[in-house]
Amino acid sequence: ADRPGKFADTAITVLLDEMESQGCTRNTISAFVVGGASMFVFSANSLNIGERNTAAVKENLQKQRIRIEYEETGGKVGRSVYFWPEGKGCLIIKRADGTCSRV
């Protein structure tokens, strides 16, 4: 695929392979799962894209034996995520409703 990092079914494997090539070991890696909002209503039988993406990510992490350290998923509010890996790492979640969290 052109952009393997774009979709949940391929992105996690690609990311883990890259992390291992940089010296990480799987048993020290944990995940923060953020996103999966249902921001658009198409019909009463919504496509549930956010829910499906979240489920795919969590399933893939489980297969890869990666522990989920933090999760903020679902809802109706979109999010942008900013991550700085230096030191112990810093994750900032900015939500479309104007709220912000540092994790």
mmCIF file of N, CA and C in Angstrom:
data_model
loop_
_atom_site.group_PDB
_atom_site.id
_atom_site.type_symbol
_atom_site.label_atom_id
_atom_site.label_comp_id
_atom_site.label_asym_id
_atom_site.label_seq_id
_atom_site.Cartn_x
_atom_site.Cartn_y
_atom_site.Cartn_z
ATOM 1 N N ALA A 1 0.841 -1.193 0.000
ATOM 2 C CA ALA A 1 0.000 0.000 0.000
ATOM 3 C C ALA A 1 0.874 1.240 0.000
ATOM 4 N N ASP A 2 0.386 2.242 -0.668
ATOM 5 C CA ASP A 2 1.063 3.529 -0.767
ATOM 6 C C ASP A 2 1.341 4.166 0.587
ATOM 7 N N ARG A 3 0.318 4.180 1.421
ATOM 8 C CA ARG A 3 0.405 4.863 2.707
ATOM 9 C C ARG A 3 -0.017 3.903 3.822
ATOM 10 N N PRO A 4 0.864 2.988 4.211
ATOM 11 C CA PRO A 4 0.487 1.972 5.192
ATOM 12 C C PRO A 4 0.130 2.549 6.563
ATOM 13 N N GLY A 5 0.547 3.773 6.860
ATOM 14 C CA GLY A 5 0.224 4.396 8.133
ATOM 15 C C GLY A 5 -1.151 5.019 8.186
ATOM 16 N N LYS A 6 -1.876 4.981 7.077
ATOM 17 C CA LYS A 6 -3.179 5.648 7.016
ATOM 18 C C LYS A 6 -4.306 4.830 7.637
ATOM 19 N N PHE A 7 -4.212 3.529 7.637
ATOM 20 C CA PHE A 7 -5.318 2.688 8.077
ATOM 21 C C PHE A 7 -4.929 1.819 9.270
ATOM 22 N N ALA A 8 -5.901 1.592 10.155
ATOM 23 C CA ALA A 8 -5.659 0.875 11.410
ATOM 24 C C ALA A 8 -5.092 -0.520 11.196
ATOM 25 N N ASP A 9 -5.524 -1.206 10.147
ATOM 26 C CA ASP A 9 -5.091 -2.595 9.965
ATOM 27 C C ASP A 9 -3.625 -2.722 9.578
ATOM 28 N N THR A 10 -3.015 -1.657 9.070
ATOM 29 C CA THR A 10 -1.606 -1.723 8.679
ATOM 30 C C THR A 10 -0.713 -0.780 9.484
ATOM 31 N N ALA A 11 -1.251 0.304 10.000
ATOM 32 C CA ALA A 11 -0.439 1.341 10.650
ATOM 33 C C ALA A 11 0.299 0.829 11.885
ATOM 34 N N ILE A 12 -0.357 0.053 12.705
ATOM 35 C CA ILE A 12 0.265 -0.391 13.952
ATOM 36 C C ILE A 12 1.457 -1.294 13.670
ATOM 37 N N THR A 13 1.315 -2.216 12.742
ATOM 38 C CA THR A 13 2.417 -3.114 12.396
ATOM 39 C C THR A 13 3.599 -2.327 11.854
ATOM 40 N N VAL A 14 3.328 -1.378 10.968
ATOM 41 C CA VAL A 14 4.396 -0.554 10.386
ATOM 42 C C VAL A 14 5.095 0.254 11.480
ATOM 43 N N LEU A 15 4.313 0.863 12.371
ATOM 44 C CA LEU A 15 4.884 1.664 13.451
ATOM 45 C C LEU A 15 5.730 0.808 14.388
ATOM 46 N N LEU A 16 5.227 -0.351 14.779
ATOM 47 C CA LEU A 16 5.992 -1.227 15.669
ATOM 48 C C LEU A 16 7.287 -1.698 15.019
ATOM 49 N N ASP A 17 7.235 -2.047 13.745
ATOM 50 C CA ASP A 17 8.447 -2.460 13.029
ATOM 51 C C ASP A 17 9.475 -1.332 13.025
ATOM 52 N N GLU A 18 9.020 -0.108 12.790
ATOM 53 C CA GLU A 18 9.927 1.049 12.778
ATOM 54 C C GLU A 18 10.507 1.292 14.173
ATOM 55 N N MET A 19 9.672 1.187 15.195
ATOM 56 C CA MET A 19 10.154 1.380 16.570
ATOM 57 C C MET A 19 11.208 0.336 16.925
ATOM 58 N N GLU A 20 10.980 -0.908 16.526
ATOM 59 C CA GLU A 20 11.956 -1.962 16.795
ATOM 60 C C GLU A 20 13.256 -1.720 16.035
ATOM 61 N N SER A 21 13.155 -1.194 14.819
ATOM 62 C CA SER A 21 14.367 -0.909 14.045
ATOM 63 C C SER A 21 15.187 0.210 14.691
ATOM 64 N N GLN A 22 14.532 1.006 15.552
ATOM 65 C CA GLN A 22 15.217 2.091 16.262
ATOM 66 C C GLN A 22 15.659 1.668 17.667
ATOM 67 N N GLY A 23 15.467 0.377 17.999
ATOM 68 C CA GLY A 23 15.972 -0.139 19.262
ATOM 69 C C GLY A 23 14.947 -0.411 20.348
ATOM 70 N N CYS A 24 13.679 -0.161 20.097
ATOM 71 C CA CYS A 24 12.640 -0.460 21.095
ATOM 72 C C CYS A 24 12.408 -1.964 21.168
ATOM 73 N N THR A 25 11.947 -2.416 22.318
ATOM 74 C CA THR A 25 11.551 -3.814 22.458
ATOM 75 C C THR A 25 10.059 -3.858 22.768
ATOM 76 N N ARG A 26 9.373 -4.816 22.201
ATOM 77 C CA ARG A 26 7.906 -4.891 22.309
ATOM 78 C C ARG A 26 7.407 -4.865 23.747
ATOM 79 N N ASN A 27 8.103 -5.545 24.646
ATOM 80 C CA ASN A 27 7.585 -5.628 26.011
ATOM 81 C C ASN A 27 7.693 -4.310 26.779
ATOM 82 N N THR A 28 8.345 -3.303 26.204
ATOM 83 C CA THR A 28 8.425 -1.991 26.861
ATOM 84 C C THR A 28 7.514 -0.958 26.198
ATOM 85 N N ILE A 29 6.821 -1.359 25.140
ATOM 86 C CA ILE A 29 5.961 -0.427 24.395
ATOM 87 C C ILE A 29 4.544 -0.482 24.947
ATOM 88 N N SER A 30 3.949 0.698 25.126
ATOM 89 C CA SER A 30 2.531 0.776 25.495
ATOM 90 C C SER A 30 1.867 1.766 24.543
ATOM 91 N N ALA A 31 0.545 1.746 24.516
ATOM 92 C CA ALA A 31 -0.200 2.571 23.560
ATOM 93 C C ALA A 31 -1.156 3.520 24.265
ATOM 94 N N PHE A 32 -1.354 4.660 23.650
ATOM 95 C CA PHE A 32 -2.405 5.602 24.015
ATOM 96 C C PHE A 32 -3.352 5.606 22.822
ATOM 97 N N VAL A 33 -4.599 5.242 23.035
ATOM 98 C CA VAL A 33 -5.575 5.154 21.949
ATOM 99 C C VAL A 33 -6.517 6.348 22.070
ATOM 100 N N VAL A 34 -6.485 7.215 21.056
ATOM 101 C CA VAL A 34 -7.285 8.444 21.077
ATOM 102 C C VAL A 34 -7.968 8.599 19.729
ATOM 103 N N GLY A 35 -9.262 8.900 19.736
ATOM 104 C CA GLY A 35 -9.981 9.161 18.492
ATOM 105 C C GLY A 35 -11.268 8.371 18.412
ATOM 106 N N GLY A 36 -11.682 8.110 17.208
ATOM 107 C CA GLY A 36 -12.870 7.300 16.991
ATOM 108 C C GLY A 36 -14.185 8.017 17.214
ATOM 109 N N ALA A 37 -14.170 9.347 17.144
ATOM 110 C CA ALA A 37 -15.421 10.091 17.325
ATOM 111 C C ALA A 37 -16.343 9.889 16.130
ATOM 112 N N SER A 38 -17.636 9.959 16.384
ATOM 113 C CA SER A 38 -18.643 9.944 15.317
ATOM 114 C C SER A 38 -19.066 11.389 15.110
ATOM 115 N N MET A 39 -18.345 12.081 14.262
ATOM 116 C CA MET A 39 -18.565 13.516 14.086
ATOM 117 C C MET A 39 -19.650 13.831 13.073
ATOM 118 N N PHE A 40 -19.971 12.874 12.229
ATOM 119 C CA PHE A 40 -20.942 13.118 11.167
ATOM 120 C C PHE A 40 -22.094 12.137 11.282
ATOM 121 N N VAL A 41 -23.303 12.620 11.158
ATOM 122 C CA VAL A 41 -24.474 11.747 11.200
ATOM 123 C C VAL A 41 -24.980 11.596 9.772
ATOM 124 N N PHE A 42 -24.890 10.383 9.243
ATOM 125 C CA PHE A 42 -25.328 10.125 7.877
ATOM 126 C C PHE A 42 -26.782 9.679 7.843
ATOM 127 N N SER A 43 -27.174 8.922 8.841
ATOM 128 C CA SER A 43 -28.545 8.422 8.925
ATOM 129 C C SER A 43 -28.727 7.794 10.297
ATOM 130 N N ALA A 44 -29.904 7.287 10.561
ATOM 131 C CA ALA A 44 -30.145 6.591 11.830
ATOM 132 C C ALA A 44 -29.228 5.381 11.942
ATOM 133 N N ASN A 45 -28.936 4.751 10.814
ATOM 134 C CA ASN A 45 -28.010 3.616 10.779
ATOM 135 C C ASN A 45 -26.643 4.119 10.333
ATOM 136 N N SER A 46 -26.030 4.910 11.178
ATOM 137 C CA SER A 46 -24.737 5.514 10.871
ATOM 138 C C SER A 46 -23.714 4.444 10.482
ATOM 139 N N LEU A 47 -22.695 4.862 9.775
ATOM 140 C CA LEU A 47 -21.654 3.934 9.340
ATOM 141 C C LEU A 47 -20.749 3.495 10.489
ATOM 142 N N ASN A 48 -20.789 4.212 11.607
ATOM 143 C CA ASN A 48 -19.973 3.877 12.781
ATOM 144 C C ASN A 48 -18.493 3.720 12.449
ATOM 145 N N ILE A 49 -17.974 4.607 11.612
ATOM 146 C CA ILE A 49 -16.574 4.520 11.200
ATOM 147 C C ILE A 49 -15.646 4.651 12.401
ATOM 148 N N GLY A 50 -15.927 5.605 13.280
ATOM 149 C CA GLY A 50 -15.092 5.801 14.463
ATOM 150 C C GLY A 50 -15.046 4.574 15.348
ATOM 151 N N GLU A 51 -16.200 3.980 15.587
ATOM 152 C CA GLU A 51 -16.264 2.759 16.411
ATOM 153 C C GLU A 51 -15.507 1.616 15.752
ATOM 154 N N ARG A 52 -15.668 1.476 14.441
ATOM 155 C CA ARG A 52 -14.980 0.390 13.727
ATOM 156 C C ARG A 52 -13.467 0.592 13.755
ATOM 157 N N ASN A 53 -13.021 1.841 13.563
ATOM 158 C CA ASN A 53 -11.584 2.120 13.613
ATOM 159 C C ASN A 53 -11.019 1.832 15.001
ATOM 160 N N THR A 54 -11.743 2.259 16.032
ATOM 161 C CA THR A 54 -11.295 2.007 17.403
ATOM 162 C C THR A 54 -11.189 0.511 17.661
ATOM 163 N N ALA A 55 -12.193 -0.244 17.257
ATOM 164 C CA ALA A 55 -12.175 -1.699 17.449
ATOM 165 C C ALA A 55 -11.001 -2.333 16.712
ATOM 166 N N ALA A 56 -10.730 -1.872 15.487
ATOM 167 C CA ALA A 56 -9.621 -2.425 14.699
ATOM 168 C C ALA A 56 -8.279 -2.136 15.373
ATOM 169 N N VAL A 57 -8.117 -0.929 15.886
ATOM 170 C CA VAL A 57 -6.869 -0.566 16.561
ATOM 171 C C VAL A 57 -6.678 -1.422 17.813
ATOM 172 N N LYS A 58 -7.720 -1.522 18.628
ATOM 173 C CA LYS A 58 -7.606 -2.288 19.870
ATOM 174 C C LYS A 58 -7.349 -3.770 19.600
ATOM 175 N N GLU A 59 -7.991 -4.312 18.574
ATOM 176 C CA GLU A 59 -7.770 -5.712 18.203
ATOM 177 C C GLU A 59 -6.331 -5.927 17.750
ATOM 178 N N ASN A 60 -5.827 -5.001 16.932
ATOM 179 C CA ASN A 60 -4.454 -5.120 16.437
ATOM 180 C C ASN A 60 -3.455 -4.995 17.586
ATOM 181 N N LEU A 61 -3.688 -4.068 18.505
ATOM 182 C CA LEU A 61 -2.793 -3.929 19.658
ATOM 183 C C LEU A 61 -2.792 -5.203 20.496
ATOM 184 N N GLN A 62 -3.959 -5.795 20.677
ATOM 185 C CA GLN A 62 -4.049 -7.039 21.447
ATOM 186 C C GLN A 62 -3.260 -8.152 20.757
ATOM 187 N N LYS A 63 -3.407 -8.264 19.431
ATOM 188 C CA LYS A 63 -2.663 -9.282 18.671
ATOM 189 C C LYS A 63 -1.161 -9.087 18.823
ATOM 190 N N GLN A 64 -0.740 -7.823 18.852
ATOM 191 C CA GLN A 64 0.686 -7.501 18.946
ATOM 192 C C GLN A 64 1.186 -7.524 20.396
ATOM 193 N N ARG A 65 0.268 -7.786 21.332
ATOM 194 C CA ARG A 65 0.585 -7.823 22.770
ATOM 195 C C ARG A 65 1.098 -6.479 23.284
ATOM 196 N N ILE A 66 0.456 -5.413 22.833
ATOM 197 C CA ILE A 66 0.793 -4.059 23.282
ATOM 198 C C ILE A 66 -0.269 -3.611 24.285
ATOM 199 N N ARG A 67 0.191 -3.196 25.448
ATOM 200 C CA ARG A 67 -0.707 -2.756 26.528
ATOM 201 C C ARG A 67 -1.239 -1.355 26.233
ATOM 202 N N ILE A 68 -2.539 -1.153 26.437
ATOM 203 C CA ILE A 68 -3.136 0.179 26.291
ATOM 204 C C ILE A 68 -3.010 0.882 27.638
ATOM 205 N N GLU A 69 -2.239 1.957 27.653
ATOM 206 C CA GLU A 69 -1.980 2.716 28.873
ATOM 207 C C GLU A 69 -3.038 3.791 29.107
ATOM 208 N N TYR A 70 -3.587 4.334 28.021
ATOM 209 C CA TYR A 70 -4.588 5.404 28.124
ATOM 210 C C TYR A 70 -5.532 5.271 26.940
ATOM 211 N N GLU A 71 -6.810 5.539 27.175
ATOM 212 C CA GLU A 71 -7.783 5.494 26.081
ATOM 213 C C GLU A 71 -8.805 6.610 26.238
ATOM 214 N N GLU A 72 -8.996 7.347 25.156
ATOM 215 C CA GLU A 72 -10.076 8.340 25.061
ATOM 216 C C GLU A 72 -10.660 8.199 23.662
ATOM 217 N N THR A 73 -11.744 7.443 23.560
ATOM 218 C CA THR A 73 -12.310 7.139 22.251
ATOM 219 C C THR A 73 -13.810 7.392 22.238
ATOM 220 N N GLY A 74 -14.347 7.449 21.022
ATOM 221 C CA GLY A 74 -15.786 7.604 20.848
ATOM 222 C C GLY A 74 -16.252 9.032 21.027
ATOM 223 N N GLY A 75 -17.527 9.167 21.302
ATOM 224 C CA GLY A 75 -18.115 10.488 21.475
ATOM 225 C C GLY A 75 -18.441 11.150 20.149
ATOM 226 N N LYS A 76 -18.759 12.420 20.223
ATOM 227 C CA LYS A 76 -19.158 13.183 19.034
ATOM 228 C C LYS A 76 -18.184 14.310 18.705
ATOM 229 N N VAL A 77 -17.135 14.478 19.521
ATOM 230 C CA VAL A 77 -16.209 15.599 19.362
ATOM 231 C C VAL A 77 -14.893 15.110 18.761
ATOM 232 N N GLY A 78 -14.491 15.736 17.658
ATOM 233 C CA GLY A 78 -13.225 15.389 17.020
ATOM 234 C C GLY A 78 -12.044 15.812 17.878
ATOM 235 N N ARG A 79 -10.899 15.195 17.643
ATOM 236 C CA ARG A 79 -9.702 15.479 18.415
ATOM 237 C C ARG A 79 -8.495 15.595 17.498
ATOM 238 N N SER A 80 -7.554 16.418 17.920
ATOM 239 C CA SER A 80 -6.223 16.455 17.322
ATOM 240 C C SER A 80 -5.256 16.032 18.410
ATOM 241 N N VAL A 81 -4.266 15.240 18.037
ATOM 242 C CA VAL A 81 -3.318 14.718 19.014
ATOM 243 C C VAL A 81 -1.920 15.185 18.642
ATOM 244 N N TYR A 82 -1.192 15.662 19.651
ATOM 245 C CA TYR A 82 0.184 16.111 19.486
ATOM 246 C C TYR A 82 1.041 15.320 20.459
ATOM 247 N N PHE A 83 2.143 14.750 19.962
ATOM 248 C CA PHE A 83 2.986 13.897 20.797
ATOM 249 C C PHE A 83 4.441 14.295 20.657
ATOM 250 N N TRP A 84 5.104 14.440 21.807
ATOM 251 C CA TRP A 84 6.535 14.682 21.862
ATOM 252 C C TRP A 84 7.151 13.526 22.640
ATOM 253 N N PRO A 85 7.949 12.667 21.988
ATOM 254 C CA PRO A 85 8.448 11.454 22.637
ATOM 255 C C PRO A 85 9.647 11.657 23.569
ATOM 256 N N GLU A 86 10.272 12.819 23.559
ATOM 257 C CA GLU A 86 11.473 13.033 24.359
ATOM 258 C C GLU A 86 11.191 12.818 25.845
ATOM 259 N N GLY A 87 12.195 12.304 26.541
ATOM 260 C CA GLY A 87 12.047 12.052 27.979
ATOM 261 C C GLY A 87 10.973 11.013 28.228
ATOM 262 N N LYS A 88 10.039 11.329 29.099
ATOM 263 C CA LYS A 88 8.933 10.413 29.383
ATOM 264 C C LYS A 88 7.782 10.608 28.413
ATOM 265 N N GLY A 89 7.908 11.555 27.502
ATOM 266 C CA GLY A 89 6.874 11.797 26.506
ATOM 267 C C GLY A 89 5.795 12.736 27.000
ATOM 268 N N CYS A 90 5.186 13.412 26.056
ATOM 269 C CA CYS A 90 4.094 14.332 26.362
ATOM 270 C C CYS A 90 3.053 14.199 25.259
ATOM 271 N N LEU A 91 1.820 13.959 25.652
ATOM 272 C CA LEU A 91 0.717 13.829 24.703
ATOM 273 C C LEU A 91 -0.306 14.902 25.036
ATOM 274 N N ILE A 92 -0.658 15.700 24.042
ATOM 275 C CA ILE A 92 -1.682 16.728 24.225
ATOM 276 C C ILE A 92 -2.844 16.413 23.297
ATOM 277 N N ILE A 93 -4.048 16.427 23.862
ATOM 278 C CA ILE A 93 -5.270 16.185 23.093
ATOM 279 C C ILE A 93 -6.045 17.491 23.046
ATOM 280 N N LYS A 94 -6.230 18.022 21.833
ATOM 281 C CA LYS A 94 -7.050 19.219 21.641
ATOM 282 C C LYS A 94 -8.346 18.777 20.990
ATOM 283 N N ARG A 95 -9.446 19.119 21.630
ATOM 284 C CA ARG A 95 -10.758 18.703 21.140
ATOM 285 C C ARG A 95 -11.437 19.838 20.388
ATOM 286 N N ALA A 96 -12.301 19.462 19.452
ATOM 287 C CA ALA A 96 -13.015 20.443 18.627
ATOM 288 C C ALA A 96 -13.942 21.325 19.455
ATOM 289 N N ASP A 97 -14.275 20.907 20.673
ATOM 290 C CA ASP A 97 -15.126 21.742 21.533
ATOM 291 C C ASP A 97 -14.327 22.787 22.303
ATOM 292 N N GLY A 98 -13.012 22.866 22.034
ATOM 293 C CA GLY A 98 -12.161 23.870 22.662
ATOM 294 C C GLY A 98 -11.430 23.395 23.906
ATOM 295 N N THR A 99 -11.728 22.206 24.388
ATOM 296 C CA THR A 99 -11.040 21.700 25.575
ATOM 297 C C THR A 99 -9.724 21.037 25.182
ATOM 298 N N CYS A 100 -8.844 20.931 26.157
ATOM 299 C CA CYS A 100 -7.508 20.410 25.905
ATOM 300 C C CYS A 100 -7.044 19.632 27.132
ATOM 301 N N SER A 101 -6.305 18.558 26.916
ATOM 302 C CA SER A 101 -5.750 17.764 28.019
ATOM 303 C C SER A 101 -4.311 17.410 27.715
ATOM 304 N N ARG A 102 -3.528 17.351 28.775
ATOM 305 C CA ARG A 102 -2.158 16.841 28.668
ATOM 306 C C ARG A 102 -2.141 15.500 29.388
ATOM 307 N N VAL A 103 -1.662 14.482 28.705
ATOM 308 C CA VAL A 103 -1.655 13.128 29.274
ATOM 309 C C VAL A 103 -0.219 12.700 29.498
#
